PDB file of N, CA and C in Angstrom:
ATOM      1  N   UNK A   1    -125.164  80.031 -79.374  1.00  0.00           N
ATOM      2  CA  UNK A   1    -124.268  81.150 -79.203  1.00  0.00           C
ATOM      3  C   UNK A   1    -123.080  80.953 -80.130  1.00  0.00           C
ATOM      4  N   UNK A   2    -122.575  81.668 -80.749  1.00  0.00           N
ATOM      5  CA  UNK A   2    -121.596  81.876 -81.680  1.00  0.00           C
ATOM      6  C   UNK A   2    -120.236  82.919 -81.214  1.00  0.00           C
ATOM      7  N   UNK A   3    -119.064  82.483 -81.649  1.00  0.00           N
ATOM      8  CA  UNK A   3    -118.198  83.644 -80.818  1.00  0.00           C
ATOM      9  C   UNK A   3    -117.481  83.527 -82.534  1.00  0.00           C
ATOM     10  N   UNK A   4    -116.005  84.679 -81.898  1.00  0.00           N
ATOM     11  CA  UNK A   4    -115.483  84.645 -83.313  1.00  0.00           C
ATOM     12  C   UNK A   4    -114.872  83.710 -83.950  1.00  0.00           C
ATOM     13  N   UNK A   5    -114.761  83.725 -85.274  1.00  0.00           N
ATOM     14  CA  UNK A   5    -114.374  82.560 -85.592  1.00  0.00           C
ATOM     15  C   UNK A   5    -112.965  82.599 -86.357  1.00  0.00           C
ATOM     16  N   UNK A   6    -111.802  83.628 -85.621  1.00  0.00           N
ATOM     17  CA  UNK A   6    -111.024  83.633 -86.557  1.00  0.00           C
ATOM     18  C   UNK A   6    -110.175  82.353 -85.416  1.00  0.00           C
ATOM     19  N   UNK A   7    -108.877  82.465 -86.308  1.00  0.00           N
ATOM     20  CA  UNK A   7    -107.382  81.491 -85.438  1.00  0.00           C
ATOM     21  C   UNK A   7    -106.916  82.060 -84.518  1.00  0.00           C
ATOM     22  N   UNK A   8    -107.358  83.029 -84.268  1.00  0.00           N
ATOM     23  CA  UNK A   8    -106.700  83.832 -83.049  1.00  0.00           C
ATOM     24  C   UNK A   8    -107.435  83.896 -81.724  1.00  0.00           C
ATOM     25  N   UNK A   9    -108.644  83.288 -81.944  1.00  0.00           N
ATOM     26  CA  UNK A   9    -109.351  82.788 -80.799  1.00  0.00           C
ATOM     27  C   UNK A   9    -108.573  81.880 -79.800  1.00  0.00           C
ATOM     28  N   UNK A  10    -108.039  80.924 -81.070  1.00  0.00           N
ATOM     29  CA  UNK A  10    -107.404  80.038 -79.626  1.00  0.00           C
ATOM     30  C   UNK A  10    -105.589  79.507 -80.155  1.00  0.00           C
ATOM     31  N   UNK A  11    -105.330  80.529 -80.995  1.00  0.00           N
ATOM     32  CA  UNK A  11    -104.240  80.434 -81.256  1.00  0.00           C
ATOM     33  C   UNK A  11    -103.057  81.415 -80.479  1.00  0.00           C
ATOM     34  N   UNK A  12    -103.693  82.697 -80.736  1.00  0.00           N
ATOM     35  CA  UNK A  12    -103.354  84.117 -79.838  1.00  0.00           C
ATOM     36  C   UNK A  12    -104.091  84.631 -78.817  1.00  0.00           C
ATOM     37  N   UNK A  13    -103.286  84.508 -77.308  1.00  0.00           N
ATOM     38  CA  UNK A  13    -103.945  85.478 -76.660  1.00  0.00           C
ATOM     39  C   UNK A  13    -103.004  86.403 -75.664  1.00  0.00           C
ATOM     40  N   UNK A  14    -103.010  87.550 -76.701  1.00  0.00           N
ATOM     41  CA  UNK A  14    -101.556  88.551 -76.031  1.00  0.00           C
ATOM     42  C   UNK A  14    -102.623  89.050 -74.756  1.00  0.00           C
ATOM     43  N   UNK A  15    -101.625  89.341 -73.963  1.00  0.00           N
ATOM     44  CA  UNK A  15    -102.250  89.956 -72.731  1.00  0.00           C
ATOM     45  C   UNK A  15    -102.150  89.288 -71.769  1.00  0.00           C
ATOM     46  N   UNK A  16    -102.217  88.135 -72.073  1.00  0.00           N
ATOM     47  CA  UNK A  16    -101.990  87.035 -70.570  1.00  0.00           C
ATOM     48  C   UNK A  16    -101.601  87.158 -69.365  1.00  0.00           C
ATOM     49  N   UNK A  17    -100.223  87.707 -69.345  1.00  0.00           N
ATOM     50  CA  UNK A  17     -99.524  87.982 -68.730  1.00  0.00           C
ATOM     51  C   UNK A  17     -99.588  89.509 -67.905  1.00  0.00           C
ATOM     52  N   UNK A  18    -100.552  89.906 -68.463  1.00  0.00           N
ATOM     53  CA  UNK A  18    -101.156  91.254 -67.209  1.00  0.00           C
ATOM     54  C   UNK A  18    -102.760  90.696 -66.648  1.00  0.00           C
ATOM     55  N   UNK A  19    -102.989  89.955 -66.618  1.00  0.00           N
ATOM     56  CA  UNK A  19    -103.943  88.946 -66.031  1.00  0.00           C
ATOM     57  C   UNK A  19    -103.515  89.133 -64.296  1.00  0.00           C
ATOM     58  N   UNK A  20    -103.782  89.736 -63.383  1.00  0.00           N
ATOM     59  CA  UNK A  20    -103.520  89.445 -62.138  1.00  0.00           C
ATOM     60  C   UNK A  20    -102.504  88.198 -61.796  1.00  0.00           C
ATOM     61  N   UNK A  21    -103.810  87.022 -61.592  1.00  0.00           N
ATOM     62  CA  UNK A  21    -103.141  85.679 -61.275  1.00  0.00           C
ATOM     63  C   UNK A  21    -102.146  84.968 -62.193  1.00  0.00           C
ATOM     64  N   UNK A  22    -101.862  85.820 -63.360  1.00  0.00           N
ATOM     65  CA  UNK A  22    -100.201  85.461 -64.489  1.00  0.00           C
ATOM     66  C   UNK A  22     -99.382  86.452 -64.149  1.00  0.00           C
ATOM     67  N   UNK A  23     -98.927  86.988 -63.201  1.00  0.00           N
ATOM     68  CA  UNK A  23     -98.380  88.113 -63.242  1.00  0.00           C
ATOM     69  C   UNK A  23     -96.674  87.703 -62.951  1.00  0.00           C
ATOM     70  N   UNK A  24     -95.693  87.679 -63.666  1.00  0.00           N
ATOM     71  CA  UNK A  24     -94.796  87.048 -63.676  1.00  0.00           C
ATOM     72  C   UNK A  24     -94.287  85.214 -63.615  1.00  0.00           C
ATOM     73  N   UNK A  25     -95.503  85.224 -64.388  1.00  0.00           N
ATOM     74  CA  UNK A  25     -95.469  83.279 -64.961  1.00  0.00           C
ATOM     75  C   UNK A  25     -94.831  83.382 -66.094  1.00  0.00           C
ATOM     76  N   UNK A  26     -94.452  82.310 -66.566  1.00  0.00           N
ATOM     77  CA  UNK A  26     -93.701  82.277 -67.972  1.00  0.00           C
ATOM     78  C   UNK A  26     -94.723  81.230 -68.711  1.00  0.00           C
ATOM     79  N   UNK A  27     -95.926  81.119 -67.913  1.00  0.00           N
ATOM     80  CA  UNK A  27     -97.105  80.590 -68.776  1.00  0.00           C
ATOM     81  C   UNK A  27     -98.201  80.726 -67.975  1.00  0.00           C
ATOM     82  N   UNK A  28     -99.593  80.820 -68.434  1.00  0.00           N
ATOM     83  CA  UNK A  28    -100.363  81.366 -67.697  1.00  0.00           C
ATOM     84  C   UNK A  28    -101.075  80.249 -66.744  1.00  0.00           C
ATOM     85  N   UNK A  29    -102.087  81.033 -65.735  1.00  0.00           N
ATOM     86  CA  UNK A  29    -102.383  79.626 -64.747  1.00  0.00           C
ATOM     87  C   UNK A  29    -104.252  80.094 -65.722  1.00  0.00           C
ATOM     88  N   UNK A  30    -104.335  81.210 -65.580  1.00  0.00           N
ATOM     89  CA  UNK A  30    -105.455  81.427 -66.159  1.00  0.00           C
ATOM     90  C   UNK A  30    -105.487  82.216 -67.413  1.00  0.00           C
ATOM     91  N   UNK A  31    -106.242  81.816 -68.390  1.00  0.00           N
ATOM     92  CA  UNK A  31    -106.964  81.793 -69.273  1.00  0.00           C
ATOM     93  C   UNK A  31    -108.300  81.989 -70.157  1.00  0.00           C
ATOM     94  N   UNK A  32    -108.617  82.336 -71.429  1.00  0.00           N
ATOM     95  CA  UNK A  32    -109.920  82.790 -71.837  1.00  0.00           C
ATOM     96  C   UNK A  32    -110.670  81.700 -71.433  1.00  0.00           C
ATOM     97  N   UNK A  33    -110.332  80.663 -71.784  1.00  0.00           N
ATOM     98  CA  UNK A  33    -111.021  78.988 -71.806  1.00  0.00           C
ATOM     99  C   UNK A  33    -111.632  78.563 -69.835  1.00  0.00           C
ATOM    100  N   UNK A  34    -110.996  79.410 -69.292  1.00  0.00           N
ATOM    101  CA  UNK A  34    -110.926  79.502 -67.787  1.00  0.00           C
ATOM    102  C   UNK A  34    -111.787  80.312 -67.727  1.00  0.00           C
ATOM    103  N   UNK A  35    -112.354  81.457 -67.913  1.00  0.00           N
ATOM    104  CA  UNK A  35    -113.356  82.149 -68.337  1.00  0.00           C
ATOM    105  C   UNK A  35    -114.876  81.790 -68.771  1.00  0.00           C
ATOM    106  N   UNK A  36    -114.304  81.385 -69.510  1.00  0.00           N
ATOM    107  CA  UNK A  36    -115.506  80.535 -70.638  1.00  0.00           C
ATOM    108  C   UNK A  36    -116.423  79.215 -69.405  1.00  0.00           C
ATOM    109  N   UNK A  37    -115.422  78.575 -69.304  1.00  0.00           N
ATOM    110  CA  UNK A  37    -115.776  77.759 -68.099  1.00  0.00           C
ATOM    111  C   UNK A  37    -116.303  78.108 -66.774  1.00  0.00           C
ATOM    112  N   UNK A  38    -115.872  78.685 -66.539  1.00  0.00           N
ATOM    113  CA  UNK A  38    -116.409  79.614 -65.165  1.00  0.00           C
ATOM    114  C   UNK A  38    -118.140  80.305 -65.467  1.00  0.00           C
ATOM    115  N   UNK A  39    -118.371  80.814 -66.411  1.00  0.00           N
ATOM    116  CA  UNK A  39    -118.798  81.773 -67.326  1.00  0.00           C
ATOM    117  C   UNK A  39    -120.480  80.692 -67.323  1.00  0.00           C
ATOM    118  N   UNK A  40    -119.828  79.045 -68.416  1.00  0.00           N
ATOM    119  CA  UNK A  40    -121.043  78.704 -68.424  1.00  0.00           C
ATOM    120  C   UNK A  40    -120.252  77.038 -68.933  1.00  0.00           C
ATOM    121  N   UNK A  41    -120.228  76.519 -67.180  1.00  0.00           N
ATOM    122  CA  UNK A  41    -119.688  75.480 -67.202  1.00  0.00           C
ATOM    123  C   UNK A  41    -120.148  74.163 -67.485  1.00  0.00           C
ATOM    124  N   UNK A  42    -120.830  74.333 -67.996  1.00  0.00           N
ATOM    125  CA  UNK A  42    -121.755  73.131 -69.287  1.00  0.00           C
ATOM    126  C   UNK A  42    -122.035  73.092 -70.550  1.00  0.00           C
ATOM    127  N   UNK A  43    -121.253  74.291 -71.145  1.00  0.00           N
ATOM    128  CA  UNK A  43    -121.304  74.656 -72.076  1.00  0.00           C
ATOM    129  C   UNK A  43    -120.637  73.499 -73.334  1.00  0.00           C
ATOM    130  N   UNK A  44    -121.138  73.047 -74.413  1.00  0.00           N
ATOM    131  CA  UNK A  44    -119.960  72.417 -75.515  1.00  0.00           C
ATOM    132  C   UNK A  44    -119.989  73.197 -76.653  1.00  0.00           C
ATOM    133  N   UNK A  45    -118.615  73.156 -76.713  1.00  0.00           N
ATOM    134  CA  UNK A  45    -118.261  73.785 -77.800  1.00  0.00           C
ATOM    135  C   UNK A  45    -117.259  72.886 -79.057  1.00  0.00           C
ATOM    136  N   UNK A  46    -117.978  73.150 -80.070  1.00  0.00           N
ATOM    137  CA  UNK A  46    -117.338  72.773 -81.221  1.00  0.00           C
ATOM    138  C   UNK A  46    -116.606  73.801 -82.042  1.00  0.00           C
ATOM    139  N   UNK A  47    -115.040  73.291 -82.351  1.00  0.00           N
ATOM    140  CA  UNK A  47    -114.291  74.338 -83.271  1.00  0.00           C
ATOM    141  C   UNK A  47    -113.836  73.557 -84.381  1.00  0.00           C
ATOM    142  N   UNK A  48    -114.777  74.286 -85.449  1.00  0.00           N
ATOM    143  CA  UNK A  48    -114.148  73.537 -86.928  1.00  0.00           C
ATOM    144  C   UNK A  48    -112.948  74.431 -87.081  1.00  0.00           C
ATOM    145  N   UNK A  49    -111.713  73.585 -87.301  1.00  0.00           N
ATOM    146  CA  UNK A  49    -110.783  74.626 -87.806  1.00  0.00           C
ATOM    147  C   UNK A  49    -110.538  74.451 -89.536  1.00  0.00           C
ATOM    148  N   UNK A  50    -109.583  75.542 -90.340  1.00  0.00           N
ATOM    149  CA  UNK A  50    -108.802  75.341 -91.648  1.00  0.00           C
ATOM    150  C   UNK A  50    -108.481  74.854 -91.833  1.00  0.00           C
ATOM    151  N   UNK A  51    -107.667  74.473 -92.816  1.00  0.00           N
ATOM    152  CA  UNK A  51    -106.395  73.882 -92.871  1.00  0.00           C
ATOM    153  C   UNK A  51    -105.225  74.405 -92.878  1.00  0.00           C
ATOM    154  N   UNK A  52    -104.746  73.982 -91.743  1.00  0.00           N
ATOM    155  CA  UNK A  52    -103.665  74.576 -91.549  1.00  0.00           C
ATOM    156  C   UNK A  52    -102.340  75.322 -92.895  1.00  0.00           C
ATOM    157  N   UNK A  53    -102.378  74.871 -93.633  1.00  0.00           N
ATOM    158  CA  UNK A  53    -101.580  75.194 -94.089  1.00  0.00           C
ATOM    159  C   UNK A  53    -102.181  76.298 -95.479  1.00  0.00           C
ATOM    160  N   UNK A  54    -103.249  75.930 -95.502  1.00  0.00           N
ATOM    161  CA  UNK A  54    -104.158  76.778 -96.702  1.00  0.00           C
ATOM    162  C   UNK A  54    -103.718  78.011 -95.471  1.00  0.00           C
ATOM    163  N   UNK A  55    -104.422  77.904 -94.925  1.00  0.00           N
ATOM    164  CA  UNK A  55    -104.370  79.344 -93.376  1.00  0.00           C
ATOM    165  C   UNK A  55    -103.131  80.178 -93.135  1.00  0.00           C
ATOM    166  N   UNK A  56    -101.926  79.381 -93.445  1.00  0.00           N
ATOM    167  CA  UNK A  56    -100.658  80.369 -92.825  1.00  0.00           C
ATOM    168  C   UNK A  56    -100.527  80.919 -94.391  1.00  0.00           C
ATOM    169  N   UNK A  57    -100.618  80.159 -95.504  1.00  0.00           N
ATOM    170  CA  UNK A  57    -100.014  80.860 -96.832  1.00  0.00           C
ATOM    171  C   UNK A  57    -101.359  82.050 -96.964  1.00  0.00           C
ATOM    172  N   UNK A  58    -102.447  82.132 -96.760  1.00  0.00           N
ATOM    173  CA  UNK A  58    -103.440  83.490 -96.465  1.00  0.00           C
ATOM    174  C   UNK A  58    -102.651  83.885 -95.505  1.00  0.00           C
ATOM    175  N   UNK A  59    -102.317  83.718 -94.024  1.00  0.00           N
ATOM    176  CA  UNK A  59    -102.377  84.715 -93.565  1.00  0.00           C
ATOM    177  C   UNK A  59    -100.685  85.471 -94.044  1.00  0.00           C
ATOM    178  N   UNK A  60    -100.021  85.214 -94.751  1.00  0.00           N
ATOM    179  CA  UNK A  60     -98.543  85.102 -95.520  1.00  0.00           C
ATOM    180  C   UNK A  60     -98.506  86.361 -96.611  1.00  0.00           C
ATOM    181  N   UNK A  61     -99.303  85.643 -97.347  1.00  0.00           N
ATOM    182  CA  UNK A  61    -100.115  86.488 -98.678  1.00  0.00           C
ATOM    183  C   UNK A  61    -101.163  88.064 -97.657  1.00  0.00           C
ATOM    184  N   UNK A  62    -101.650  87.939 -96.865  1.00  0.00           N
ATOM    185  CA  UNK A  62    -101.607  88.869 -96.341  1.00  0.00           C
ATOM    186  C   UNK A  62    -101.505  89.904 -95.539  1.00  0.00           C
ATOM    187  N   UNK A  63    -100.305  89.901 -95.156  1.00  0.00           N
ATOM    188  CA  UNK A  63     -99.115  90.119 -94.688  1.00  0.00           C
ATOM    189  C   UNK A  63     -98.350  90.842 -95.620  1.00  0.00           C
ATOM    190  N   UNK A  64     -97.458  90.250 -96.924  1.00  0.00           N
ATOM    191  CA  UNK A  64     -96.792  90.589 -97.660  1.00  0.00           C
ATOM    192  C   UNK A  64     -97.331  91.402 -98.838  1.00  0.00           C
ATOM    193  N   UNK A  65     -98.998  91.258 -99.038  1.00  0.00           N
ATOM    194  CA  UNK A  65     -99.786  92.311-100.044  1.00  0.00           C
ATOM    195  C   UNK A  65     -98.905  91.594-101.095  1.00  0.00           C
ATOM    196  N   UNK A  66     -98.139  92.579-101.560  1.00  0.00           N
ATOM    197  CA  UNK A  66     -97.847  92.986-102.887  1.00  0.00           C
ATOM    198  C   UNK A  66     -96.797  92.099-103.602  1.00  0.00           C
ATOM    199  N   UNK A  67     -95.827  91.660-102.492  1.00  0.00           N
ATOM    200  CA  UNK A  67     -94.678  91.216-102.355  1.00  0.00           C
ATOM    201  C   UNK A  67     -94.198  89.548-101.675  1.00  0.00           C
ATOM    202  N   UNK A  68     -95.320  88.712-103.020  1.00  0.00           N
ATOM    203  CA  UNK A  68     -95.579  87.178-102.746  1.00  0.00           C
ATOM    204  C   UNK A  68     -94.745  86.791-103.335  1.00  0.00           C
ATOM    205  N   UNK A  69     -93.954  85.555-102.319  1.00  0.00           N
ATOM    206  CA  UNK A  69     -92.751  84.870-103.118  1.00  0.00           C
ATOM    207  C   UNK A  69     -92.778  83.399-102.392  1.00  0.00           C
ATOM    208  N   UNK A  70     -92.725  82.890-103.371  1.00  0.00           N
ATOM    209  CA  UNK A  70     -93.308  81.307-102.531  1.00  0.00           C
ATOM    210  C   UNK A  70     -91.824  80.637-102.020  1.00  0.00           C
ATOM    211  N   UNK A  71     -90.723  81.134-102.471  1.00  0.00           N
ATOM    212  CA  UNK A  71     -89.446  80.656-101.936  1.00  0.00           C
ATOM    213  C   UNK A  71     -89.601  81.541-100.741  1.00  0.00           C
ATOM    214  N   UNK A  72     -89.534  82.668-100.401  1.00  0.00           N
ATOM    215  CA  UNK A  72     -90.115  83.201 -99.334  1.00  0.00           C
ATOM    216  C   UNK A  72     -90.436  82.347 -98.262  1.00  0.00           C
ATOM    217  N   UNK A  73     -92.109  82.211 -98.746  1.00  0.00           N
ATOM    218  CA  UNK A  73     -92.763  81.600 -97.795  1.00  0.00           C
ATOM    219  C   UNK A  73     -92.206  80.499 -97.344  1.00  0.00           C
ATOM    220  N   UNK A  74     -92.261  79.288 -98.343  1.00  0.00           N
ATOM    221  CA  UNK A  74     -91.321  78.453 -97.595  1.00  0.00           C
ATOM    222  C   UNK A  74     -90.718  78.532 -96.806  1.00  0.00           C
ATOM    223  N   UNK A  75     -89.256  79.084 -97.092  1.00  0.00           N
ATOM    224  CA  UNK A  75     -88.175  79.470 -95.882  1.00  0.00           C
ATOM    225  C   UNK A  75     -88.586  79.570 -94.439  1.00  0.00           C
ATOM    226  N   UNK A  76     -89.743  80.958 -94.318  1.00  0.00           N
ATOM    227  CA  UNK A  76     -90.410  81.688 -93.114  1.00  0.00           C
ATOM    228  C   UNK A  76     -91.064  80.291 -92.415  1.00  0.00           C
ATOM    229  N   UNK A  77     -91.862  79.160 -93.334  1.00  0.00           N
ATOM    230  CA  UNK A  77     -92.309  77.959 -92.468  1.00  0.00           C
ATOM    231  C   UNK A  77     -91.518  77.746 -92.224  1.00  0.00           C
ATOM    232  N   UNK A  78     -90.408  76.914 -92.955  1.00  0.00           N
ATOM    233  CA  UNK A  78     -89.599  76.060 -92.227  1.00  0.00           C
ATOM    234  C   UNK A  78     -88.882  76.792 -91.146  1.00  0.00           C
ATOM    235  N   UNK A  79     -88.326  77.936 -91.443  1.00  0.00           N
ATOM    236  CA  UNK A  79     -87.579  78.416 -89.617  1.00  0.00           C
ATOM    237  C   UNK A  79     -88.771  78.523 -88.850  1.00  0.00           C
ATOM    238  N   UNK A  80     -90.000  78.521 -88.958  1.00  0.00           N
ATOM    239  CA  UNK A  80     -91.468  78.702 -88.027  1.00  0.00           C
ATOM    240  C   UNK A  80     -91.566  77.205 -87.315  1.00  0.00           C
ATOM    241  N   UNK A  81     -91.370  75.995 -88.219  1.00  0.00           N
ATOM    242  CA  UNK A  81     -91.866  74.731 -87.633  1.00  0.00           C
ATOM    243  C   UNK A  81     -90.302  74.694 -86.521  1.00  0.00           C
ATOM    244  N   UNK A  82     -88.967  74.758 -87.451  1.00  0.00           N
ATOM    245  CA  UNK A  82     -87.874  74.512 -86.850  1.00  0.00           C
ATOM    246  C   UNK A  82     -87.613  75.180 -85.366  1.00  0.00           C
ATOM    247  N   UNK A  83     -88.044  76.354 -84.821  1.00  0.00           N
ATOM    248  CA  UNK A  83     -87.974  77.439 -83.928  1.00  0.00           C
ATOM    249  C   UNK A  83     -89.310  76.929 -82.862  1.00  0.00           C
ATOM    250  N   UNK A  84     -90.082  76.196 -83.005  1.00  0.00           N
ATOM    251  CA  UNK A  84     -91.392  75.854 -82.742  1.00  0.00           C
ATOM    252  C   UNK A  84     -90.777  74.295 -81.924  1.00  0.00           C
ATOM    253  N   UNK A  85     -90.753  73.564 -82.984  1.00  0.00           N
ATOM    254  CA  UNK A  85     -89.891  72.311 -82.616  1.00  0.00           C
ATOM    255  C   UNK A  85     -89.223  72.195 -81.450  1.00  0.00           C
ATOM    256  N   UNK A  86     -88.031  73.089 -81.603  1.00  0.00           N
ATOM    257  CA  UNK A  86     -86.765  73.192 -80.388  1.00  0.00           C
ATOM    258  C   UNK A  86     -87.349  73.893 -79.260  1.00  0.00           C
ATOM    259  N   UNK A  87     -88.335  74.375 -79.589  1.00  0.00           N
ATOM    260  CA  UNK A  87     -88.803  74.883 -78.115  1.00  0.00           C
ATOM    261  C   UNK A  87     -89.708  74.075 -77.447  1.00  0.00           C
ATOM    262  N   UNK A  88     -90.801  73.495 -78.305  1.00  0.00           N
ATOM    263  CA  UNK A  88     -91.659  72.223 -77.683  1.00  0.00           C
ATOM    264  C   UNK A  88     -90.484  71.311 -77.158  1.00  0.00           C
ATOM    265  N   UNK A  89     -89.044  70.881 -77.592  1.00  0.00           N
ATOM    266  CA  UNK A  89     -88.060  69.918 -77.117  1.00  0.00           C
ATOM    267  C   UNK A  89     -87.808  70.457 -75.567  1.00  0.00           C
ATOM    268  N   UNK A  90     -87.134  71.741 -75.456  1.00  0.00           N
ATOM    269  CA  UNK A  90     -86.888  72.285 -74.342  1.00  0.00           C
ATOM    270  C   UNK A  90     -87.839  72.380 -73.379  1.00  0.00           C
ATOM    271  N   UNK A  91     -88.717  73.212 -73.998  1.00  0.00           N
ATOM    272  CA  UNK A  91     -89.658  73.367 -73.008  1.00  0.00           C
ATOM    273  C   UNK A  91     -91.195  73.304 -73.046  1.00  0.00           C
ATOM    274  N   UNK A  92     -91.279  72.246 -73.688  1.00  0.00           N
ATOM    275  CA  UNK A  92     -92.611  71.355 -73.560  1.00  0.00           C
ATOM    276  C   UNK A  92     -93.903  72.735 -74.521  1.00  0.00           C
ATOM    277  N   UNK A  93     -94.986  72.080 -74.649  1.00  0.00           N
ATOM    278  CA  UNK A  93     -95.752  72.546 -76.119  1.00  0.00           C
ATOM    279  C   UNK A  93     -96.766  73.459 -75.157  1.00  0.00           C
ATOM    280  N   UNK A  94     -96.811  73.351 -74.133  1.00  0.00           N
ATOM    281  CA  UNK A  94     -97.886  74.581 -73.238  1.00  0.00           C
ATOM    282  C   UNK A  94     -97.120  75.782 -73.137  1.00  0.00           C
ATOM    283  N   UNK A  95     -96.024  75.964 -72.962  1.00  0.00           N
ATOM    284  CA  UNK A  95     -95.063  77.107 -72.731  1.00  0.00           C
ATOM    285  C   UNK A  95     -94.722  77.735 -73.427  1.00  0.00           C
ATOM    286  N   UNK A  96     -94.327  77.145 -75.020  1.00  0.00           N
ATOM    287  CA  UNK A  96     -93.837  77.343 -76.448  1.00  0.00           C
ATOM    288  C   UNK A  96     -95.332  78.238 -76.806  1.00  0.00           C
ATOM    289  N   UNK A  97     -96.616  77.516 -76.666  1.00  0.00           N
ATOM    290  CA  UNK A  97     -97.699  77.700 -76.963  1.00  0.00           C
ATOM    291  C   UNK A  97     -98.111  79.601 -77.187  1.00  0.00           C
ATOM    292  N   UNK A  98     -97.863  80.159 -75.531  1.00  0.00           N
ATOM    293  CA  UNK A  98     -97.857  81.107 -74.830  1.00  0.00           C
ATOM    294  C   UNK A  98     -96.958  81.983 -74.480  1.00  0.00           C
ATOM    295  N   UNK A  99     -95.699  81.512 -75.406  1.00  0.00           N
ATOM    296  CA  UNK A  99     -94.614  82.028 -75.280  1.00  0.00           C
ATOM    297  C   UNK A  99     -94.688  83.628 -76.557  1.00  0.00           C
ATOM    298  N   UNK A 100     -94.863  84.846 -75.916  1.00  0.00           N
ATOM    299  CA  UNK A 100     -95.075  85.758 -77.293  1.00  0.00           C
ATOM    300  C   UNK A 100     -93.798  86.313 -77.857  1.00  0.00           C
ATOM    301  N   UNK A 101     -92.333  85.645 -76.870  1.00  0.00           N
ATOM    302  CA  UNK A 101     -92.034  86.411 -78.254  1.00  0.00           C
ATOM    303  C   UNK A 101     -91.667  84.940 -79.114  1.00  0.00           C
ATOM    304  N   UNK A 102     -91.659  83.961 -78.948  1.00  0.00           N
ATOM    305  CA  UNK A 102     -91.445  83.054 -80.108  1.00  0.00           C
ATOM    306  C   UNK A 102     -92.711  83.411 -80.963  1.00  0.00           C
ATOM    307  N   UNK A 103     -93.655  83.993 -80.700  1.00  0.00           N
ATOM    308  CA  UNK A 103     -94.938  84.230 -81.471  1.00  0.00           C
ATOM    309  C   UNK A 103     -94.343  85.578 -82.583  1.00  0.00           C
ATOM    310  N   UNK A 104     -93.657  86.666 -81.687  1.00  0.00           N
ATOM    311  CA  UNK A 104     -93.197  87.785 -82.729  1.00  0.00           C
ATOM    312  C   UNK A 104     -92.156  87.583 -83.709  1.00  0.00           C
ATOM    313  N   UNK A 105     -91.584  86.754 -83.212  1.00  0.00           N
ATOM    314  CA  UNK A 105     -90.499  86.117 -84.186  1.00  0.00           C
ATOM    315  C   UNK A 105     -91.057  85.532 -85.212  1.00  0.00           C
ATOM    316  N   UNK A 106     -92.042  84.601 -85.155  1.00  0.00           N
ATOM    317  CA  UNK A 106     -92.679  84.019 -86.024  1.00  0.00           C
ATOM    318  C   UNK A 106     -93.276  84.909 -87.154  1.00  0.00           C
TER     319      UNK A 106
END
C-alpha cells in the first residue's frame, strides 16, 4: 500500500483541532497516525524523507515563482529556525509541532 508522498503528510495537518476529541486542546490527543493505527495496527511503515533543506529552498522557489532572492531566502530560514527554536524552549517540540499559527507565520 502506498499513501502520499508529499511533506505534508506528516509535517501538516490543519484541521486538528475540529477533530471532536481536540476540541479546544492547544495540541491534539488524536491524530492521522492514530487513525492509521487503529485502521491497521500491524501495519510498518517506512518514510524516506528529502533533504531537508534541498525541500524548503523548492518549496521557497515555489512560492515566490518569479521573485527568487537567495538573501531572501536566507533571512525567511533563519527567522523560521529562530521562531521554531524559542518555541520548542517554551513549549516543548510536540506543541510547537501543531501549533498553526507558528506554521502561518512561517
Amino acid at each position: 500500500m502506498e499513501d502520499d508522498g508529499s511533506s505534508f503528510t506528516f509535517w501538516e495537518f490543519d484541521g486538528w483541532e475540529n477533530i471532536p476529541l481536540n476540541v479546544g486542546l492547544r495540541q491534539p490527543n488524536v491524530t492521522h497516525v492514530h487513525s492509521l493505527r487503529r485502521l491497521m495496527p500491524n501495519a510498518k511503515i517506512v518514510v524516506l524523507l528529502r533533504n531537508p533543506i534541498e525541500r524548503l529552498y523548492s518549496h521557497y522557489c515555489a512560492l515566490k515563482r518569479d521573485v527568487i532572492n537567495v538573501r531572501d531566502f536566507h533571512e525567511r530560514a533563519r527567522y523560521g529556525v529562530e521562531k521554531l527554536n524559542h518555541c520548542f524552549h517554551s513549549n516543548g517540540v510536540r506543541q510547537c509541532a501543531f501549533d498553526t499559527k507558528i506554521h502561518e507565520d512561517l
